Structures are given as structure tokens and as C-alpha cells.
Amino acid sequence: MTTCGYEAMRSGDAILFYINRDGLPLSDRCTERMWTFCMEQYPKNALEIKTIRDRISDYPQIAYVEPPYNVATNPRLSLQEKLQQIQTYIQRLEYNYTGMQFFDLNANRPISGLMDTARHIMTESLPIKCFEAFLIAIYLTTGIVGLERFNISFKTRFNSIVYRHIVLGVKYGQMYGALGLSRRTDLAYKPLNGKYERLSKLIDDYLQAYKNYGHTVLRIKIGLPIIHDLRSYLTINWKAIIIQPNKTDKIDYERELDKIVRIWRQMNIYMPYRSNLSLSSMVQSTNTLVTRASSPNRLQSLSFRSNREGSLTCRRSAIKKTITTTDDNHTTDRDHSLPCAIRV
């Protein structure tokens, strides 16, 4: 437990960034740590950084990007337009280069808790990184009938430093894509345009991008589909399958990716209940380099109980912000959304 208001995230001896543990607005000690860390990272630009800091009170008011809350159930938009609007919103929040992660995130929280965090992130409208973008993408895509969402997590190494990255994989019919945010555009958004008709092709596209940047991909984790229920007390299954592409033959991990897709077809991602049986028990690990996944008895042994009702009110920040909106004027063919089937 930190006592100084922030915590360092390290890779070996290298500090990657700091996590704000004091909440928002930033405390004086977190603000000071953010600026000094920036100077430590870029000592040749210390004077320029100091000049920017001294002028901070003179900057114009920053526009507040209005989240597309209702885009998921908008019948006037096609599926591709919905995902594009969500991705555009995520990009407009911008990547966080400050060295201080503004939000205290815990991946082990249930979906309801993570979605509370997502609402907080959208309310504050501050720069974000990949995991915050992942949570926003889950929140805003909830309610798109037929769209399966799942995590794709990467662990890579570059110059002896280990990095982690995550995007929200999406599947609609036989098409795959992804939503997310990264310093590199080809490590984030992948449109759902028919280019990736197999999950392995989507993964290979990320692998090639990492190779182009000189990163060695150590591990890829893919989870089970995330149910369309913002109030769910289930936790996300982060690693239904684990791939080590530098130690596994391409044909082998493609076969395992196809296997996890077959398991997804047996799952009801719209179930508005909490399972008494952990979803992690639905996949059984082996000692192979590719974690094999299996599903007992086609999920028929699960028992459920109803969730308790919870408030989904999202209060606005007390900080005065200028409102801007994303483009929502054009119309195309409908995709048949059924908002009554989803708890949002």
C-alpha cells in the first residue's frame, strides 16, 4: 500500500510510469511527481518542460468530448459506423504521455465495478492509456446484439524492458476486429470490414506490427466473451487461452484459436444473471505452450441467480467543461438491435 499518493510501475529496474492513488483532481504530491518524472525522462528538454508548466494557467479551456452513450442501440447506424464512432471518441480523449496514470485500475473487479470506472473515465475526459480505452470500449459496445467482445492482451519485450498492451477484440458473424488505443495506430483499432475472417489473421496482424517495431511478443492472452450486462457481478476471464508465439508453431496456435472460437458459440453472452460457477472453470489448462480450452457438457451444468438491481446514474464532473459532440448525422442500413434484451 502506497503512502505517498502514487505508485511506480516497473519493468525490472526501469520505471514505466506512476499510478495516481490519491484520486482526482490530482493532489499536489502527484502533480509534482508527474512533472519531475517528465524532466527525468527528458533531461535535455527540462527548460522547455519548465516553461510549459509555468504557463499552464494561461492555456485555453479544454473541450470536453461528449461520449456517444446511445450509439450501441441507435438503429440509424450500421455496425461499422457504431464501432467507428466509439473508436473516434477513444482517440479524441488522446493517449496519456504524462507518465502519471490518472485512474486507479483493478482488473480483478467484477464487470459492474469496472464499468463504474469506465463512467468515471468518460466523465473526467482526461488522457488515457490502453486499459482505460479497453473499459470504455466495453461500456459503449454493450447492447450491440450479435457483437462478441473479448480481451486480447500482449506481453512484449524491447531492449530488455517488458511492456504490456490490451485491446478489445470484437467478433460479428465471421468478421473480427478490435477497438483500443496505443502510441502506434496499427497496435490499436482494427476495423470490422471483413479483412479478418479468422481470429488467427487478426492476431497475425498484431504480431507483424510488433515485429516492425522491434518488439518480441512473449505472450498473448485471449479471454472468454464479455457478457452484455453493465451490472454483472461476474469477473472477466482474461486468459481462456495463452499463446507464446516465439515458442509455438503457427499452425498449432491457429488450431487452438479456432478451438476457442468453437467454445464461444456455446456461450450466451447476453445472459442477465450471475453464475455460481466461475467462468474460469469452463476452461482447463494443460502444460503445453498453448493453453488448451475445453467446455464441460456444453455449459448445461451452470446454475444462475438474479443480480440485484443497481443504479447506473453517471454524474457530471464538477469541473466546468465545454461540450463537443461526435458526428451522428449520417444514416445507413439498420442492424437489428434489440435493446430490451440487454441490461444497460
Coordinates of C-alpha atoms in Angstrom, one line a residue:
M1 CA 0.0 0.0 0.0
T2 CA 1.5 3.3 -1.0
T3 CA 1.7 6.2 1.4
C4 CA 2.9 8.9 -0.9
G5 CA -0.1 9.2 -3.2
Y6 CA 1.4 7.4 -6.2
E7 CA 2.9 4.1 -7.0
A8 CA 5.6 3.3 -9.6
M9 CA 5.0 0.6 -12.2
R10 CA 8.3 -1.0 -13.0
S11 CA 9.9 -3.4 -15.6
G12 CA 13.0 -4.6 -13.8
D13 CA 14.8 -1.5 -12.6
A14 CA 13.1 0.8 -15.1
I15 CA 10.1 2.8 -14.1
L16 CA 7.5 2.8 -16.8
F17 CA 5.0 5.2 -15.3
Y18 CA 3.3 6.2 -12.0
I19 CA -0.2 5.4 -10.9
N20 CA -2.2 8.1 -9.1
R21 CA -3.7 6.7 -5.9
D22 CA -5.0 10.0 -4.5
G23 CA -8.0 10.3 -6.8
L24 CA -9.0 13.4 -8.8
P25 CA -8.2 16.2 -9.0
L26 CA -4.5 15.4 -8.7
S27 CA -3.0 16.1 -5.3
D28 CA 0.0 18.4 -5.1
R29 CA 2.3 15.5 -4.5
C30 CA 1.1 13.6 -7.5
T31 CA 1.3 16.7 -9.7
E32 CA 4.9 17.3 -8.5
R33 CA 5.9 13.7 -9.2
M34 CA 4.3 13.9 -12.7
W35 CA 6.4 17.0 -13.7
T36 CA 9.6 15.8 -12.1
F37 CA 9.3 12.3 -13.8
C38 CA 8.8 14.1 -17.1
M39 CA 12.0 16.0 -16.6
E40 CA 13.8 12.8 -15.5
Q41 CA 12.7 11.1 -18.7
Y42 CA 13.7 14.0 -20.9
P43 CA 16.6 15.9 -19.2
K44 CA 17.6 17.6 -22.5
N45 CA 14.1 19.3 -22.6
A46 CA 14.0 20.3 -18.9
L47 CA 13.8 24.0 -19.7
E48 CA 11.0 23.5 -22.2
I49 CA 9.1 21.4 -19.7
K50 CA 9.5 24.1 -17.0
T51 CA 8.3 26.7 -19.5
I52 CA 5.1 24.7 -20.3
R53 CA 4.5 24.1 -16.6
D54 CA 4.8 27.8 -15.8
R55 CA 2.3 28.7 -18.5
I56 CA -0.3 26.1 -17.5
S57 CA -2.7 28.6 -16.0
D58 CA -2.8 30.6 -19.3
Y59 CA -3.9 27.8 -21.5
P60 CA -7.5 28.0 -23.0
Q61 CA -10.2 25.8 -21.6
I62 CA -10.0 22.2 -22.9
A63 CA -13.1 21.0 -24.9
Y64 CA -15.0 18.1 -23.2
V65 CA -15.6 15.3 -25.7
E66 CA -19.2 14.1 -25.3
P67 CA -19.3 10.2 -25.0
P68 CA -21.6 8.5 -27.6
Y69 CA -23.6 6.8 -24.9
N70 CA -26.5 5.7 -27.1
V71 CA -24.6 4.7 -30.1
A72 CA -25.0 0.9 -29.4
T73 CA -28.8 1.0 -29.7
N74 CA -29.0 3.6 -32.4
P75 CA -31.0 1.9 -35.3
R76 CA -29.9 4.5 -37.8
L77 CA -26.3 3.4 -37.8
S78 CA -24.7 0.3 -39.2
L79 CA -22.4 -1.8 -37.1
Q80 CA -19.3 -0.5 -38.7
E81 CA -20.4 3.1 -38.1
K82 CA -21.1 2.4 -34.4
L83 CA -17.7 0.9 -33.9
Q84 CA -16.0 3.8 -35.8
Q85 CA -17.8 6.4 -33.6
I86 CA -16.7 4.6 -30.5
Q87 CA -13.1 4.4 -31.7
T88 CA -13.2 8.1 -32.8
Y89 CA -14.3 9.0 -29.3
I90 CA -11.5 7.0 -27.7
Q91 CA -8.9 8.6 -29.9
R92 CA -10.2 12.1 -29.1
L93 CA -9.5 11.5 -25.5
E94 CA -5.9 11.2 -26.6
Y95 CA -3.1 9.0 -25.3
N96 CA -1.6 9.8 -21.9
Y97 CA 2.0 10.8 -22.3
T98 CA 2.3 12.5 -18.9
G99 CA 3.9 9.5 -17.1
M100 CA 1.1 9.6 -14.5
Q101 CA -1.8 7.2 -14.9
F102 CA -4.8 9.3 -13.6
F103 CA -7.1 6.4 -12.7
D104 CA -6.6 3.6 -10.2
L105 CA -7.5 0.4 -12.1
N106 CA -8.0 -3.1 -10.8
A107 CA -8.6 -5.8 -13.4
N108 CA -9.9 -8.2 -10.8
R109 CA -13.0 -6.2 -10.0
P110 CA -16.4 -7.5 -11.3
I111 CA -17.8 -6.1 -14.5
S112 CA -20.1 -3.7 -12.6
G113 CA -17.1 -2.2 -10.8
L114 CA -15.1 -1.9 -14.0
M115 CA -18.0 -0.2 -15.7
D116 CA -18.2 2.3 -12.8
T117 CA -14.6 3.1 -13.5
A118 CA -15.4 3.5 -17.2
R119 CA -18.1 6.0 -16.4
H120 CA -15.7 7.9 -14.2
I121 CA -13.1 8.0 -17.0
M122 CA -15.6 9.3 -19.5
T123 CA -16.9 11.9 -17.1
E124 CA -13.4 13.3 -16.4
S125 CA -12.4 13.2 -20.1
L126 CA -8.7 13.0 -19.3
P127 CA -5.9 11.4 -21.5
I128 CA -5.9 7.6 -21.2
K129 CA -3.9 4.5 -22.0
C130 CA -4.8 1.1 -23.4
F131 CA -6.6 -0.4 -20.4
E132 CA -8.8 2.7 -19.9
A133 CA -9.6 2.6 -23.6
F134 CA -10.5 -1.1 -23.2
L135 CA -13.0 -0.4 -20.4
I136 CA -14.6 2.5 -22.4
A137 CA -15.0 0.2 -25.4
I138 CA -16.7 -2.5 -23.3
Y139 CA -19.1 0.1 -21.9
L140 CA -20.0 1.7 -25.2
T141 CA -20.4 -1.5 -27.2
T142 CA -22.8 -3.1 -24.6
G143 CA -26.1 -3.5 -26.3
I144 CA -25.0 -4.2 -29.8
V145 CA -26.7 -7.5 -30.4
G146 CA -24.6 -10.2 -32.1
L147 CA -21.3 -8.5 -31.2
E148 CA -19.0 -10.6 -29.2
R149 CA -16.3 -8.8 -27.1
F150 CA -13.1 -10.3 -25.6
N151 CA -9.8 -9.2 -24.4
I152 CA -6.6 -9.6 -26.4
S153 CA -3.6 -9.0 -24.1
F154 CA 0.0 -8.7 -25.2
K155 CA 3.3 -9.1 -23.3
T156 CA 6.3 -8.0 -25.3
R157 CA 10.0 -7.2 -24.7
F158 CA 12.0 -4.4 -26.3
N159 CA 15.6 -3.5 -25.2
S160 CA 15.2 -5.8 -22.1
I161 CA 12.2 -3.9 -20.9
V162 CA 8.8 -5.7 -20.7
Y163 CA 5.7 -3.9 -22.0
R164 CA 2.0 -4.9 -21.7
H165 CA -0.8 -3.9 -24.0
I166 CA -4.5 -4.7 -24.3
V167 CA -7.3 -4.2 -26.9
L168 CA -10.9 -5.2 -27.1
G169 CA -11.3 -7.8 -29.7
V170 CA -14.7 -7.9 -31.4
K171 CA -16.5 -10.6 -33.5
Y172 CA -19.6 -10.2 -35.6
G173 CA -20.6 -13.2 -37.6
Q174 CA -17.4 -14.4 -39.3
M175 CA -15.7 -11.0 -39.1
Y176 CA -13.1 -9.9 -36.5
G177 CA -11.8 -6.6 -35.5
A178 CA -10.6 -4.6 -32.4
L179 CA -11.0 -1.4 -30.5
G180 CA -8.3 0.3 -28.5
L181 CA -5.6 2.9 -28.1
S182 CA -1.9 2.8 -28.5
R183 CA 1.1 5.1 -29.3
R184 CA 1.1 3.2 -32.6
T185 CA -2.0 3.2 -34.7
D186 CA -1.5 -0.3 -36.1
L187 CA -1.5 -1.7 -32.5
A188 CA -5.0 -0.4 -31.7
Y189 CA -8.0 -0.2 -34.0
K190 CA -8.8 -2.9 -36.5
P191 CA -12.0 -2.2 -38.5
L192 CA -14.7 -4.8 -38.7
N193 CA -14.6 -4.7 -42.5
G194 CA -14.2 -8.4 -43.5
K195 CA -10.4 -8.3 -43.7
Y196 CA -10.1 -10.7 -40.7
E197 CA -12.3 -13.7 -41.3
R198 CA -10.4 -15.8 -38.8
L199 CA -9.1 -14.9 -35.3
S200 CA -5.7 -16.0 -36.3
K201 CA -5.5 -13.4 -39.1
L202 CA -6.3 -10.7 -36.6
I203 CA -3.6 -11.9 -34.2
D204 CA -1.1 -12.2 -37.0
D205 CA -1.7 -8.6 -37.9
Y206 CA -0.7 -7.5 -34.4
L207 CA 2.3 -9.8 -34.4
Q208 CA 3.6 -8.3 -37.7
A209 CA 3.1 -4.8 -36.3
Y210 CA 5.1 -5.7 -33.2
K211 CA 7.8 -7.2 -35.4
N212 CA 8.0 -3.9 -37.4
Y213 CA 8.7 -2.0 -34.1
G214 CA 11.4 -4.5 -33.0
H215 CA 9.3 -6.0 -30.1
T216 CA 9.5 -9.7 -29.3
V217 CA 6.0 -11.0 -28.4
L218 CA 6.4 -13.2 -25.3
R219 CA 2.7 -14.0 -24.6
I220 CA -0.8 -13.4 -25.9
K221 CA -3.8 -13.9 -23.7
I222 CA -7.3 -14.2 -25.0
G223 CA -10.3 -14.4 -22.7
L224 CA -13.9 -15.6 -22.9
P225 CA -16.6 -13.3 -24.3
I226 CA -17.7 -10.5 -22.1
I227 CA -21.4 -10.6 -21.4
H228 CA -23.6 -7.6 -22.3
D229 CA -24.6 -6.6 -18.8
L230 CA -23.1 -3.5 -17.2
R231 CA -24.4 -4.6 -13.8
S232 CA -22.9 -8.1 -13.8
Y233 CA -21.0 -9.3 -10.8
L234 CA -19.0 -11.7 -12.9
T235 CA -15.3 -11.0 -13.4
I236 CA -13.8 -11.0 -16.8
N237 CA -12.0 -14.2 -17.8
W238 CA -8.7 -12.8 -19.0
K239 CA -6.9 -16.0 -20.1
A240 CA -9.1 -18.7 -21.6
I241 CA -6.1 -19.3 -24.0
I242 CA -2.5 -18.4 -23.7
I243 CA -0.2 -18.3 -26.7
Q244 CA 3.6 -18.0 -26.8
P245 CA 4.2 -17.2 -30.5
N246 CA 8.0 -17.3 -30.2
K247 CA 7.9 -20.8 -28.9
T248 CA 4.8 -22.2 -30.7
D249 CA 4.4 -23.3 -34.3
K250 CA 2.0 -21.0 -36.2
I251 CA -0.2 -24.0 -37.3
D252 CA -0.5 -25.1 -33.6
Y253 CA -1.7 -21.8 -32.2
E254 CA -4.0 -21.3 -35.2
R255 CA -5.7 -24.6 -34.3
E256 CA -6.1 -23.6 -30.7
L257 CA -7.6 -20.2 -31.7
D258 CA -10.2 -22.0 -33.8
K259 CA -11.0 -24.2 -30.8
I260 CA -11.7 -21.2 -28.5
V261 CA -14.0 -19.8 -31.2
R262 CA -16.0 -23.0 -31.1
I263 CA -16.3 -22.7 -27.3
W264 CA -17.7 -19.1 -27.7
R265 CA -20.5 -20.4 -29.8
Q266 CA -21.8 -22.4 -26.8
M267 CA -21.9 -19.4 -24.6
N268 CA -24.8 -17.0 -24.1
I269 CA -23.2 -13.6 -23.9
Y270 CA -26.5 -11.8 -23.2
M271 CA -27.3 -13.8 -20.0
P272 CA -28.6 -11.3 -17.4
Y273 CA -27.6 -13.5 -14.5
R274 CA -24.6 -14.2 -12.3
S275 CA -23.1 -17.6 -12.5
N276 CA -22.5 -19.5 -9.3
L277 CA -19.8 -21.4 -11.2
S278 CA -16.7 -19.4 -12.1
L279 CA -16.2 -19.0 -15.8
S280 CA -12.6 -19.9 -15.3
S281 CA -13.7 -23.4 -14.5
M282 CA -15.0 -23.7 -18.1
V283 CA -11.5 -23.8 -19.5
Q284 CA -9.0 -26.4 -18.5
S285 CA -5.3 -25.6 -18.8
T286 CA -2.6 -28.1 -19.8
N287 CA 1.1 -28.0 -19.6
T288 CA 1.5 -27.3 -23.3
L289 CA 2.9 -24.0 -24.6
V290 CA -0.6 -23.2 -25.9
T291 CA -3.2 -23.4 -23.1
R292 CA -5.9 -25.7 -24.4
A293 CA -9.5 -24.8 -23.8
S294 CA -12.5 -27.0 -23.3
S295 CA -16.1 -26.7 -22.1
P296 CA -17.8 -29.3 -19.9
N297 CA -21.2 -30.6 -21.1
R298 CA -21.8 -27.6 -23.3
L299 CA -22.3 -25.4 -20.3
Q300 CA -25.5 -27.1 -19.3
S301 CA -24.4 -27.7 -15.7
L302 CA -24.3 -24.0 -14.8
S303 CA -26.8 -22.6 -12.3
F304 CA -27.7 -19.0 -12.0
R305 CA -29.2 -16.5 -9.7
S306 CA -30.5 -13.0 -10.5
N307 CA -28.4 -9.9 -9.9
R308 CA -29.5 -7.3 -7.5
E309 CA -30.5 -4.0 -9.1
G310 CA -28.0 -1.2 -9.1
S311 CA -28.0 2.4 -10.0
L312 CA -26.4 3.4 -13.3
T313 CA -26.6 7.1 -12.8
C314 CA -23.5 8.9 -14.1
R315 CA -23.0 12.3 -12.5
R316 CA -21.1 15.0 -14.4
S317 CA -17.8 16.3 -13.0
A318 CA -17.9 19.5 -11.0
I319 CA -15.2 20.8 -13.4
K320 CA -16.7 23.2 -16.0
K321 CA -16.2 21.8 -19.5
T322 CA -17.1 22.9 -23.0
I323 CA -19.3 20.3 -24.7
T324 CA -18.5 18.9 -28.2
T325 CA -20.2 16.0 -29.9
T326 CA -19.2 13.4 -32.3
D327 CA -20.8 13.2 -35.8
D328 CA -24.1 11.3 -35.7
N329 CA -26.0 12.8 -38.6
H330 CA -25.5 10.3 -41.4
T331 CA -27.6 7.2 -41.8
T332 CA -27.2 3.8 -43.5
D333 CA -28.8 0.4 -43.4
R334 CA -30.0 -0.8 -40.0
D335 CA -28.6 -3.6 -37.9
H336 CA -31.4 -5.2 -35.9
S337 CA -30.6 -4.1 -32.4
L338 CA -32.9 -5.4 -29.6
P339 CA -32.1 -3.1 -26.6
C340 CA -34.8 -4.8 -24.5
A341 CA -32.7 -7.9 -24.4
I342 CA -29.7 -6.2 -22.8
R343 CA -29.2 -4.8 -19.4
V344 CA -27.5 -1.4 -19.8

